[in-house]
Structure formats: structure tokens, C-alpha cells
XYZ file of C-alpha atoms in Angstrom:
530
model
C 40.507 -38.436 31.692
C 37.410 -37.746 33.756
C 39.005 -34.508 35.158
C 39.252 -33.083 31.144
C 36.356 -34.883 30.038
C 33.884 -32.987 32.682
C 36.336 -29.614 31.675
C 35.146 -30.229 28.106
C 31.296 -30.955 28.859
C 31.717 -27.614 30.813
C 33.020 -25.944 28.543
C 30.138 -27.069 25.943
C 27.418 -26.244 28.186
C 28.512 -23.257 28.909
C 29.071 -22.240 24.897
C 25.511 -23.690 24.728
C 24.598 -21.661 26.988
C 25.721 -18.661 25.516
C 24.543 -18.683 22.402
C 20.985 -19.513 23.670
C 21.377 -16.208 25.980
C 22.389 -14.786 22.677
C 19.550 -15.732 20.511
C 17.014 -14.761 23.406
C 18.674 -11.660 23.378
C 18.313 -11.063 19.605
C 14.574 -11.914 20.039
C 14.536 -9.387 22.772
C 15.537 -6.561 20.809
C 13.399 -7.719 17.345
C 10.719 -6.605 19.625
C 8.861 -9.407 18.325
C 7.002 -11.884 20.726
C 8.025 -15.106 20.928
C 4.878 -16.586 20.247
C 4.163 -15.084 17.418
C 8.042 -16.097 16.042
C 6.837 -19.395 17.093
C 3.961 -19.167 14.812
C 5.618 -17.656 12.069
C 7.935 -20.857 12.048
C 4.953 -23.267 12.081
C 3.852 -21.420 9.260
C 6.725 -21.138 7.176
C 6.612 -25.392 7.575
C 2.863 -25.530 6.932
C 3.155 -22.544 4.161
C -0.059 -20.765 3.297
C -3.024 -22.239 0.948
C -4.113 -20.345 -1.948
C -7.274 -18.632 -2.550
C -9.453 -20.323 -4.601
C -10.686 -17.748 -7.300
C -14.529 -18.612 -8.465
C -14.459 -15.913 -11.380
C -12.916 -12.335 -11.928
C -15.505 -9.141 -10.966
C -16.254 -7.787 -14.530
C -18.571 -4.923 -15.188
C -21.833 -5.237 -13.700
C -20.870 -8.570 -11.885
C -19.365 -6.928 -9.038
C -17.723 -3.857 -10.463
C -20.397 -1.151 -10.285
C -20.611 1.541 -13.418
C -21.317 4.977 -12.251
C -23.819 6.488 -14.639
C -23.479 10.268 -15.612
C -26.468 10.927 -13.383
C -25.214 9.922 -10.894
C -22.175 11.418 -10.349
C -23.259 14.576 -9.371
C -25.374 13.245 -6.314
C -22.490 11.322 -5.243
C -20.319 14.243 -5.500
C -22.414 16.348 -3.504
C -23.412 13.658 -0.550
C -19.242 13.480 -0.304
C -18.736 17.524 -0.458
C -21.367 17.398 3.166
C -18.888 14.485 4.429
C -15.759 16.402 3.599
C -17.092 19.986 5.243
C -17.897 18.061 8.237
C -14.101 17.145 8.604
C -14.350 13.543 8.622
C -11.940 13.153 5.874
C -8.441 12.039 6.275
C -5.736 11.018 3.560
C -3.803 7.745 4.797
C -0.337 7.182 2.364
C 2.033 4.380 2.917
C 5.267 6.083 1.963
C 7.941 4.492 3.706
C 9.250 2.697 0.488
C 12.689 3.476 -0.974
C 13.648 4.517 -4.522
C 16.053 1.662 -4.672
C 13.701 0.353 -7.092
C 12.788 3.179 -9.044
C 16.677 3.243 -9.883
C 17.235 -0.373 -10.051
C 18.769 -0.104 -13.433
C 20.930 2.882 -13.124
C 22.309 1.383 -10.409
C 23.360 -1.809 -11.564
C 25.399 -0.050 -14.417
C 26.770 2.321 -11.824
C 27.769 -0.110 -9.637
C 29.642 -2.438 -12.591
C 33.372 -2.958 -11.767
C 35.907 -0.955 -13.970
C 36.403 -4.238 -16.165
C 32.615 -4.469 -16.254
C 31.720 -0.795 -17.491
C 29.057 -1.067 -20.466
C 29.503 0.339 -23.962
C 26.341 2.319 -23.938
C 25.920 1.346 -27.297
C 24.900 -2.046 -25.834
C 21.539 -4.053 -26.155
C 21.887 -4.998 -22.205
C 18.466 -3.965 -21.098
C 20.095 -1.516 -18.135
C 22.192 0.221 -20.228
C 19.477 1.028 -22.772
C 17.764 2.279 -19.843
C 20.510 4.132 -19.051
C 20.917 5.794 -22.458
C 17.370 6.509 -22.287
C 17.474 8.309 -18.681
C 20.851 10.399 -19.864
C 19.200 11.171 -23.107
C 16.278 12.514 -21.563
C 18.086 14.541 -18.501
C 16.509 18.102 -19.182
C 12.948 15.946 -18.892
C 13.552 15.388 -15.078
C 12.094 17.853 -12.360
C 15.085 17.044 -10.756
C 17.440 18.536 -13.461
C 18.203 21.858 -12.365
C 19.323 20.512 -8.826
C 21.214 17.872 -10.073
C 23.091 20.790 -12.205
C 23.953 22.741 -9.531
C 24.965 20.546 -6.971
C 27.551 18.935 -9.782
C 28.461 23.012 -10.462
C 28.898 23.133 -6.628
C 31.579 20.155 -7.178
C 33.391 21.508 -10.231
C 31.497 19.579 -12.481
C 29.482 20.557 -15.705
C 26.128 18.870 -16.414
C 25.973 19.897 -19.644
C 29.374 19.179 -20.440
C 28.844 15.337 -18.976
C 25.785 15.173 -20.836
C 27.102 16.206 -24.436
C 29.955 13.447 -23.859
C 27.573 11.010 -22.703
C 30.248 11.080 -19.362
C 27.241 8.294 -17.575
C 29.610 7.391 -14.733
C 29.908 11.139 -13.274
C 26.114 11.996 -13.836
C 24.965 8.717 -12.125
C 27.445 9.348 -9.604
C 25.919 12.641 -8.459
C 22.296 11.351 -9.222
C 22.370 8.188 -7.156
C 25.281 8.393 -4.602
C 25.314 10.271 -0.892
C 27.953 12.751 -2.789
C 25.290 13.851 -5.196
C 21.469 13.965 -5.058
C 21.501 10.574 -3.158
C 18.515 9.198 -4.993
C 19.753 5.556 -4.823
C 19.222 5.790 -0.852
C 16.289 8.168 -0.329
C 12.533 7.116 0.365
C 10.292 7.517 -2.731
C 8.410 10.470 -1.383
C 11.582 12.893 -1.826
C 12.334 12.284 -5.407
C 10.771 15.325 -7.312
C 8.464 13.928 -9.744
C 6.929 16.893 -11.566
C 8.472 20.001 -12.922
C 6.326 23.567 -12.191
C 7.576 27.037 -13.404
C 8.534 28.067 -10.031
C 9.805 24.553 -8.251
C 9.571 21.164 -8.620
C 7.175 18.756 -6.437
C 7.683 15.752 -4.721
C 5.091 13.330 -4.430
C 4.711 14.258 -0.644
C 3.747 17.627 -2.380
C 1.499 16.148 -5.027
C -0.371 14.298 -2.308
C -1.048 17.447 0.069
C -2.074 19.178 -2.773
C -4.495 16.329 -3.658
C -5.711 16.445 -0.690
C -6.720 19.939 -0.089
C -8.895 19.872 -3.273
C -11.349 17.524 -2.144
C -10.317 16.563 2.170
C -10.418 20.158 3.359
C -13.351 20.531 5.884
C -15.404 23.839 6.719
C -12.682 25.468 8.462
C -9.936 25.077 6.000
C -8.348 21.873 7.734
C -6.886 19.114 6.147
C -5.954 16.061 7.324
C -2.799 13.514 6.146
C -0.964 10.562 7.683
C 2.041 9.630 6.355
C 3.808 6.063 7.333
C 7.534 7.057 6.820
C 10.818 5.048 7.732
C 12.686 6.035 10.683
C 15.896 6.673 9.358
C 14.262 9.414 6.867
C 11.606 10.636 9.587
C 13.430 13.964 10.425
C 14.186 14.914 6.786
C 10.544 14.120 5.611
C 8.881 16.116 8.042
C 11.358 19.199 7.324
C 10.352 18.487 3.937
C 6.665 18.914 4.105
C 6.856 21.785 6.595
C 8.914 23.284 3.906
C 5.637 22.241 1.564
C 2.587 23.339 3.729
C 4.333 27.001 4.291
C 3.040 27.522 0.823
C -0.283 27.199 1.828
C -0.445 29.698 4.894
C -4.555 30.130 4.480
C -4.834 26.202 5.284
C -4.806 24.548 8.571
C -2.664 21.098 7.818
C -2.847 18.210 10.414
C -0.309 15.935 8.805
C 0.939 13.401 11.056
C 3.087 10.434 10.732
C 3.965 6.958 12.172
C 6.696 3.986 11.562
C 6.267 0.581 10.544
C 6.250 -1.584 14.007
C 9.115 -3.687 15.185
C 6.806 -6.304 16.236
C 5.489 -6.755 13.088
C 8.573 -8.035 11.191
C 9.095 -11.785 10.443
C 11.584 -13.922 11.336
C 13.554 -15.239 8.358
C 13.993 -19.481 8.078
C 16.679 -21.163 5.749
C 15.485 -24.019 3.027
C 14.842 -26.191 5.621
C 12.318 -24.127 7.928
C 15.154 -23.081 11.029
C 15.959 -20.051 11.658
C 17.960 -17.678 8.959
C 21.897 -17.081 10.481
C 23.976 -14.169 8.995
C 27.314 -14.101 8.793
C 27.667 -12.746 12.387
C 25.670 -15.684 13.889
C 22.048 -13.526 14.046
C 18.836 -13.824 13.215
C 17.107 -12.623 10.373
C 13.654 -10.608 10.648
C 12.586 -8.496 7.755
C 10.003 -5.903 7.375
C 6.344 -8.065 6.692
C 5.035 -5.962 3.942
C 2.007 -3.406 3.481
C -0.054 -5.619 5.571
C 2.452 -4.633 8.414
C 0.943 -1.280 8.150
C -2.673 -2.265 9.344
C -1.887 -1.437 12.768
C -0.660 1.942 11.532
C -4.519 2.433 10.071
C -6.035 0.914 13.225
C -4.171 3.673 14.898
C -4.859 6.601 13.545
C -8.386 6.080 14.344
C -10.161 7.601 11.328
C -13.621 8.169 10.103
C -13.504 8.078 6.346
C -9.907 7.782 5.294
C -8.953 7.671 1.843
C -5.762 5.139 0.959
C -3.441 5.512 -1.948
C 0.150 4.796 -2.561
C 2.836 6.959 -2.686
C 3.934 6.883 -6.217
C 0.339 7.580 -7.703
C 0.360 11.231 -8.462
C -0.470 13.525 -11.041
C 0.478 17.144 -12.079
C -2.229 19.696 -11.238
C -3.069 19.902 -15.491
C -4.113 16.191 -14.784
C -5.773 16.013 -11.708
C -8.949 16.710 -12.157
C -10.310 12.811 -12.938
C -8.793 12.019 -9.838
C -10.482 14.733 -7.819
C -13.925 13.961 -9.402
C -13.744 10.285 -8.557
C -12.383 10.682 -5.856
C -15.624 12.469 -4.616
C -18.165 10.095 -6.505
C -16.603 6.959 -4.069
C -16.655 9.040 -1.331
C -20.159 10.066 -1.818
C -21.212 6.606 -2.580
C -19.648 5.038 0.458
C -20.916 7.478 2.787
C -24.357 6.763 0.474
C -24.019 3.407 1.669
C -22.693 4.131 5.299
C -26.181 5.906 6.108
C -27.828 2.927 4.598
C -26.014 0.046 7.014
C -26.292 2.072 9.774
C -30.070 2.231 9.792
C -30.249 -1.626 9.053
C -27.860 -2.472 12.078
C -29.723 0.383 14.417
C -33.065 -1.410 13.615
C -31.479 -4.985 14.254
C -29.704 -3.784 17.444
C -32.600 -1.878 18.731
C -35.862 -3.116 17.648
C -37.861 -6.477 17.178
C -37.452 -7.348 13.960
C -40.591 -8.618 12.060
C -40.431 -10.781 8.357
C -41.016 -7.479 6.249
C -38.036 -5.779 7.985
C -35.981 -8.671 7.852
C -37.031 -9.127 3.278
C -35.751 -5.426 3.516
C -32.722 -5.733 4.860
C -32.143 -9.018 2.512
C -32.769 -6.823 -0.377
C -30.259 -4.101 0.228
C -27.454 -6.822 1.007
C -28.648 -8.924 -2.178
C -29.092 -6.104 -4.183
C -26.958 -2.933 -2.809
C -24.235 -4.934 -1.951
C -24.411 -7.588 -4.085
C -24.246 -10.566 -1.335
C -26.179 -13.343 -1.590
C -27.229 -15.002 0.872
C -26.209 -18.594 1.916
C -27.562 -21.998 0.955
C -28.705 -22.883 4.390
C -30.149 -19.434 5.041
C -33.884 -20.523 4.681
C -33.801 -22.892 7.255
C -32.512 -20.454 9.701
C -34.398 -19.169 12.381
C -35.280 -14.923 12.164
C -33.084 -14.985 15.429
C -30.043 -16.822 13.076
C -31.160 -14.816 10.014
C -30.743 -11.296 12.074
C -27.451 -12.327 13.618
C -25.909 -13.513 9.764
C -27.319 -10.169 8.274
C -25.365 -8.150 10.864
C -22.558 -9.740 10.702
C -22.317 -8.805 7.199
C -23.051 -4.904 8.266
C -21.798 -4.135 10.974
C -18.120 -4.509 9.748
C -15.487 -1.644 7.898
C -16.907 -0.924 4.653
C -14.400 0.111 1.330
C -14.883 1.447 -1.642
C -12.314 0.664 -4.550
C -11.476 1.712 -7.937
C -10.673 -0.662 -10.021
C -9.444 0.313 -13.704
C -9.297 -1.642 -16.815
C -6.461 -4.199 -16.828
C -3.549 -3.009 -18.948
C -0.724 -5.885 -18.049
C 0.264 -3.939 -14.537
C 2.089 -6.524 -12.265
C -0.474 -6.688 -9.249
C -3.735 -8.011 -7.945
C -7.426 -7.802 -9.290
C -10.781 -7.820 -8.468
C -12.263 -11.187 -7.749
C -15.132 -13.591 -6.936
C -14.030 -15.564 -3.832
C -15.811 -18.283 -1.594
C -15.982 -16.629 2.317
C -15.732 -18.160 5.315
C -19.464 -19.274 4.949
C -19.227 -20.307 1.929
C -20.783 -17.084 0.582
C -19.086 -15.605 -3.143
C -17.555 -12.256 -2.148
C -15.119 -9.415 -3.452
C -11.802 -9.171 -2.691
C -8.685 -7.819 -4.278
C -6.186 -10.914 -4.772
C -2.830 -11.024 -5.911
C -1.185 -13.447 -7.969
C 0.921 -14.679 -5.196
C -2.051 -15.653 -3.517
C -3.280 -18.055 -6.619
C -2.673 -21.567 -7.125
C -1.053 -21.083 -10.790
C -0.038 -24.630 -11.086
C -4.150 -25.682 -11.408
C -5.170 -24.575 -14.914
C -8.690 -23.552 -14.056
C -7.813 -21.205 -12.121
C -4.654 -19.922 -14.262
C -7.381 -19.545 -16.572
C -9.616 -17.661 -13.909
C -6.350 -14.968 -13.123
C -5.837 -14.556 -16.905
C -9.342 -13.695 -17.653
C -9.259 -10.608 -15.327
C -10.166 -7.546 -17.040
C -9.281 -4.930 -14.500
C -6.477 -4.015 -12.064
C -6.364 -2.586 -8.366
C -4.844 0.823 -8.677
C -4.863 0.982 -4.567
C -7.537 4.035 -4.830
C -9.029 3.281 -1.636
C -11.850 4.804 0.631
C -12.606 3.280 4.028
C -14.689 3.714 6.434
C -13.390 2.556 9.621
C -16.412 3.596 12.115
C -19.399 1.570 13.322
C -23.079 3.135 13.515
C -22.064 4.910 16.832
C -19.169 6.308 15.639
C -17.009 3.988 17.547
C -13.654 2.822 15.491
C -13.916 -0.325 14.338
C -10.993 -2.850 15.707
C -9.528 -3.496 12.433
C -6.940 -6.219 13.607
C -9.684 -8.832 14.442
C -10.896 -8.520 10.565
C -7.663 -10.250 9.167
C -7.373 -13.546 7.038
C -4.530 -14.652 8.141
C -4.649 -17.689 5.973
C -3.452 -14.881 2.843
C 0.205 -14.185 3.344
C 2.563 -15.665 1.464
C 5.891 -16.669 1.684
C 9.243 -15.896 -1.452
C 12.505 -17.222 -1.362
C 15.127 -14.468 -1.376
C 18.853 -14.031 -0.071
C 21.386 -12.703 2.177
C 25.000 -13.027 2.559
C 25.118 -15.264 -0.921
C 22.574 -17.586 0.749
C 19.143 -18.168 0.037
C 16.451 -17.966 2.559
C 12.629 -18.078 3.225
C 10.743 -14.629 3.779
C 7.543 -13.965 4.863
C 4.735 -11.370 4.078
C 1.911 -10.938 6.082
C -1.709 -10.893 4.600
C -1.424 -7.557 2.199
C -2.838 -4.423 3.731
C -6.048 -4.311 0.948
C -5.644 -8.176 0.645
C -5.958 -10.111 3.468
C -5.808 -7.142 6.089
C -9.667 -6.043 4.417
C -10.981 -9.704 4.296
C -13.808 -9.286 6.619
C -14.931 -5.951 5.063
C -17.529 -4.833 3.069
C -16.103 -4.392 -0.309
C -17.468 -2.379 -3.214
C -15.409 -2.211 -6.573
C -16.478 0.427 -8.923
C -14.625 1.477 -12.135
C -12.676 4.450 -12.269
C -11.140 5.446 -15.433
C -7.113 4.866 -16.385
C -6.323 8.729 -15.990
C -6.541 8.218 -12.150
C -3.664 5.809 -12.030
C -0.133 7.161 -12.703
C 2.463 5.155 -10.757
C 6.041 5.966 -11.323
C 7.805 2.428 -10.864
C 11.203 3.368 -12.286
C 12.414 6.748 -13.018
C 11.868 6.557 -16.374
C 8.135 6.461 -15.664
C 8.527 10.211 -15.053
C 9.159 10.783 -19.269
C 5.515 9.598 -19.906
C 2.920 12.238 -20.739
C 0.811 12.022 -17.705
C 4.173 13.057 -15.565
C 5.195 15.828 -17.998
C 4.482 19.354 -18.148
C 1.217 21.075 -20.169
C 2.532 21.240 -23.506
């Protein structure tokens, strides 16, 4: 009995043993540190607090109104900026279209018993009927007829008979057009006389109206996913040989490994698939702050992939896009001078009143409770630390019911009422007040971002020590038909910006066209001239 009873503890240790090599393994090649999975776990126990909202930035309480007069001066400090070449276009676009095709792809994927009457109220099949109905809409039309022609098939013929099955199957599937497993950036969005344009296209296009420096250069960064990376940048060089009087500088990067997060089930261990591994997931746009802190850029101008207009509609966007430009390089000049003089020189009470007045009244900070009882050495030390930091400009347009986050009033680490963009993840929505607070917001972050990521030197700024890492927030979603806990790190313009200087300023609703699903591309603003 002792002979087989040792066999078996043998045998158990060495199973144990095993599957702990395993899981080491696994963490190995996640390429995430173990501390940091160590953390993550603590956190997924502790979860995340909410952000206390104090009141929603309104019009001249922390949005700023550009007046007609001004827009001109702003427009031409920017233009100086831009020939100078320290402009560069920064586009998370590693997203799929999974999304944008969510509905056409839950009727194409319905079992033959399931196949919808398309004469059904089921809200995917009257998105359905709406997409089929609208087919000669689509930039992506023509393709999609003769790749089925290449196959033997007839658009037009599918289309009359309202045949949904075969046209989905050569929109979405790898057979056809593939558009159910391609990255965002690929789908043609907008139909021209002579081609169609992808919003790749649309965004290098964008950018060489107002980005292009003395010299004809242009500079884009493009996140992208790796398993698209090849085709994407065949894609745009396909783009850019349009343009043979330009000199493009387009370069790309991948979301990191190491910035994943480890999945946990209900109960706060670690997520197991079916095949015994772990679970880590991609952490969200906040993943891509490391991307930004990379690429090392002056004044770099952040927008999402999905945002982009035809050239008959682009001229709002151009224009503001200069005015908050101009007025954060406006504003640059102005901090740099303050932090020179309080790095440099003695600093006497009138110089310290006028540096209070341009962070009370420029950037519309006030100052803390306890800063009268400071000493000037205290007082010089809490002024810098609120200028010498990344500053942003963001437009902010008026709230129209878009899911996302808004511009808001929120205590900082000292106590101090400042801007930030928060999302309504981030809110505590079971306290009425500030339910209340969310509801009354009255505009909407578009994600039409400039940054300026240098100090008064010109040295980059490290943008990874500026994170709240108190913002992330935590879903429950599922794999393998079992639920589990994700994680998303602090939001790239959320908590990623906390410690920034933050500027909202209004921008009107004809800068902000996001395509969400594909039926997005039917509204005027993504339609031809008529």
C-alpha cells in the first residue's frame, strides 16, 4: 500500500508539476510580466472606483467658443507650425469591421432552419433589407459586382430577386470581398468618379491639406493589426502613388503584447479555455499610449479611423482643424515662457500674480484652497507642475445621443476641478446625482485631438508616467459559452491624458462623421455631391 500510495503522490506531483510549467509557459509567451498579471488580478478583486463627476463643461465653463475673429489668427499661427514640419497625423486603425457588419452577419450566419423572411420586423433583417436595397449606394458596389461576375454570379440578377444569402456571401466571406474579416481601414467608404477611397485614403488626403510642411512632406502613423500589416501597407503605397509631387512619411506600429490583460472567471482566478489556457485579451485604446509615446512627436493630431469625410465635405474639418492647432501652439509659446522663467530665474510676487493669471484665466485652473498659505518656493513648484506637462486641445461637439464619453468637471489629485473626457463606464450610475450630472451633458468627444507631446526644450515628454491608472474599467464578456471578467486599461484620451493640460473647444457637428455600421455610409455626409 505504501509502494502505490508514494506511486500515486508521484504521479500527482509530477501532473502538478506540469501544468505549473505549463501555465509559466503560457505567461512566457503572453509577453506579459508577471507582475503586472499579478496586479491586474489584484485589481480585477479590488475593481476600479468611479470618477466622481462635479458638473459637465458647457459653453464658456470650460468649453471655449472661438469667435469669428479669431479664427483667422489661429489659422495662421498653425499654417507657421505646419511649414515648419512639426505636424504629424497619429490614427488608431487596427479595429476590425466585424462591427460595422454586425447585423449582416448574424442573418448570414443563421442556420438553414433559421433563414429570415426578409419581410420580417427582426431588427437585423430590416437592416439587411435596407443594406440590399441600397447596394448601388456603396463605394464598394462595382467590386463587389465583378468579383461575383468573376464567380459566375450576377449582382444585378441577386439583387432584383432579393437572392440576400449569395450577395452577403460574397460581401462578408473570404470567397467574396471578405468584409466580415478585414480591418476597418480597407472598407471603401466613399465613391469618386474615378475610384473609390478607403478611409486610409480619406485620412492621407486629410492630412496633406493642412500637415504638409515647407518641403511638401507629410507625416502619418498608423497603428494596424499584425495579421493585416502587409496588406495595409500595399494598400497605402498603392494610395500615396497618386500623389507623386508629395513626400509621405507614413509609418506604422502594432498594439504591444505586453499590454494585454489577463482574463479572470466570476470569481477573480484566472480565465481557462477549453484547451486548459489562459486568457489575455487586447486592453483597449489605452493600450495604444505606448504606441504615441513612441513615435516621439511634436504636435500630433489624433483621430479615429472611421471619422472621414468626402473631399465636397471637408473643408470644416480642415478649418478647425487649423484654428486648434493654432491655438495650442498659441498656448504652447505661452507655457513655455512661464516654465523658462520659473526654471531659470528668481521669481518675484509680480511674476508669480502673472503666471496665476494665465493658469486662472488662460487655462481656466484655479488654484487650490491651501494655495495662499504656501510659500513662493511651494507656489512656483504647484504652478509648474501644472505647465510643464503634455498639453491637448479637443473638440468637443454638441451632444446628439452618440454612445461615448463627454467633457467634464472633475476633482484632481489635489483636489483642484479640472477637464477631462469621461466615459460612462467610468461613472457611478447607481448614485442619482451624478446620473443626473452624465445626463445633463450637452456635448460629446468626437476624438478630434491635437497634442503636444514636447516640453519647453523640445524634449518628448514621457507620456507613460502621466496615467490614472485608477480609470480602467472592467465588463463581463464570454468565451467558449462561459462568462468571464475583461479588463480595459485607462482609455487612451481618458485616463492615458489625465495629467495633461486639457483645453475643450467647440467644433461644429460637420467635423464628426463616424461610420459605425455600414449602413452609416447611406447618410448624406458619406454620399456623393448631388
Amino acid at each position: 500500500m505504501k509502494s502505490s500510495d508514494n506511486k500515486n503522490s508521484m504521479k500527482n506531483l509530477e501532473k502538478t508539476l506540469r501544468k505549473a510549467e505549463k501555465v509559466i509557459q503560457q505567461i512566457i509567451n503572453s509577453g506579459v510580466a508577471e507582475d503586472t498579471i499579478v496586479e491586474q488580478i489584484q485589481r480585477f478583486r479590488a475593481g476600479f472606483p468611479s470618477t466622481p463627476l462635479l458638473r459637465p463643461c458647457t459653453p464658456d465653463d470650460g468649453i471655449t467658443i472661438i469667435n469669428d475673429h479669431e479664427r483667422q489668427r489661429l489659422i495662421e499661427i498653425f499654417k507657421q507650425a505646419a511649414e515648419n514640419g512639426r505636424i504629424t497625423k497619429f490614427v488608431p486603425a487596427s479595429g476590425a469591421a466585424t462591427r460595422m457588419f454586425k447585423s449582416l452577419l448574424a442573418v448570414y450566419n443563421s442556420s438553414e432552419e433559421e433563414i429570415p423572411n426578409l419581410e420580417s420586423s427582426d431588427e437585423n433583417v430590416v437592416f439587411c433589407r435596407t443594406f440590399i436595397n441600397s447596394l448601388p449606394k456603396f463605394a464598394f458596389h462595382d467590386e463587389l459586382k465583378q468579383l461575383m461576375a468573376g464567380n459566375g454570379k450576377d449582382l444585378d440578377n441577386a439583387f432584383q430577386t432579393m437572392d440576400f444569402r449569395t450577395i452577403l456571401h460574397y460581401v462578408l466571406s473570404p470567397e467574396g470581398l471578405n468584409y466580415g474579416g478585414l480591418p476597418k481601414g480597407l472598407i471603401p467608404f466613399h465613391g469618386y468618379p474615378d475610384h473609390p477611397r478607403t478611409p486610409f485614403a480619406e485620412h492621407i488626403i486629410e492630412a496633406m491639406e493642412y500637415a504638409r510642411d515647407t518641403k511638401n512632406r507629410v507625416r502619418a502613423h498608423f497603428t494596424v493589426p499584425p495579421a493585416h500589416r502587409e496588406r495595409i501597407e500595399k494598400h497605402i503605397s498603392e494610395i500615396l502613388k497618386r500623389y507623386p509631387e508629395m513626400d509621405f512619411r507614413i509609418s506604422y506600429s502594432e498594439q504591444r503584447k505586453q499590454t494585454n490583460t489577463i482574463a479572470v472567471d466570476l470569481s477573480g482566478e484566472g480565465f481557462r479555455t477549453n484547451d486548459d489556457r489562459l486568457l489575455f485579451r487586447p486592453a483597449g485604446h489605452g493600450a495604444l499610449l505606448i504606441n504615441l509615446n513612441d513615435l516621439q512627436g511634436d504636435i500630433v493630431f489624433l483621430k479615429n479611423i472611421d471619422n472621414v469625410a468626402p473631399d465636397h465635405l471637408k473643408s470644416d474639418t480642415i478649418e478647425y482643424k487649423q484654428i486648434l492647432g493654432g491655438l495650442l501652439v498659441e498656448l504652447q509659446k505661452e507655457i513655455f515662457s512661464h516654465v523658462r522663467r520659473i526654471k531659470h530665474e528668481t521669481i518675484d510676487t509680480n511674476m508669480l500674480k502673472t503666471i496665476e493669471k494665465f493658469i486662472t484665466d488662460r487655462l481656466s485652473l484655479p488654484l487650490p484652497d491651501s494655495y495662499g498659505l504656501m510659500s513662493k518656493e511651494d507656489k512656483s513648484a504647484w504652478l509648474l507642475s501644472k505647465l510643464d506637462r503634455p498639453i491637448r486641445v479637443c473638440g468637443m461637439v454638441e451632444n446628439t445621443g452618440e454612445p461615448g464619453g463627454g467633457p467634464f468637471w472633475v476633482a484632481d489629485p489635489d483636489g483642484v476641478p479640472a477637464r477631462q473626457i469621461v466615459e460612462k463606464s467610468q461613472v457611478d450610475l447607481d448614485d442619482p446625482a451624478q446620473a443626473k450630472c452624465l445626463s445633463k451633458a450637452t456635448h460629446f468627444n468626437p476624438v478630434d485631438i491635437i497634442c503636444g507631446l514636447r516640453d519647453f526644450e523640445g524634449k518628448p515628454f514621457n507620456l507613460l508616467e502621466r496615467i490614472d491608472k485608477d480609470s480602467g474599467f472592467i465588463s463581463v464578456k464570454s468565451k467558449d459559452g462561459k462568462e468571464l471578467k475583461a479588463m480595459e486599461l485607462p482609455g487612451l484620451w481618458n485616463g492615458s491624458m489625465a495629467d495633461w493640460t486639457t483645453i475643450f473647444v467647440e467644433v461644429p457637428l460637420s467635423t464628426f462623421s463616424p461610420v459605425k455600421t455600414v449602413n452609416d455610409l447611406l447618410k448624406s455626409e458619406h454620399q456623393p455631391a448631388s
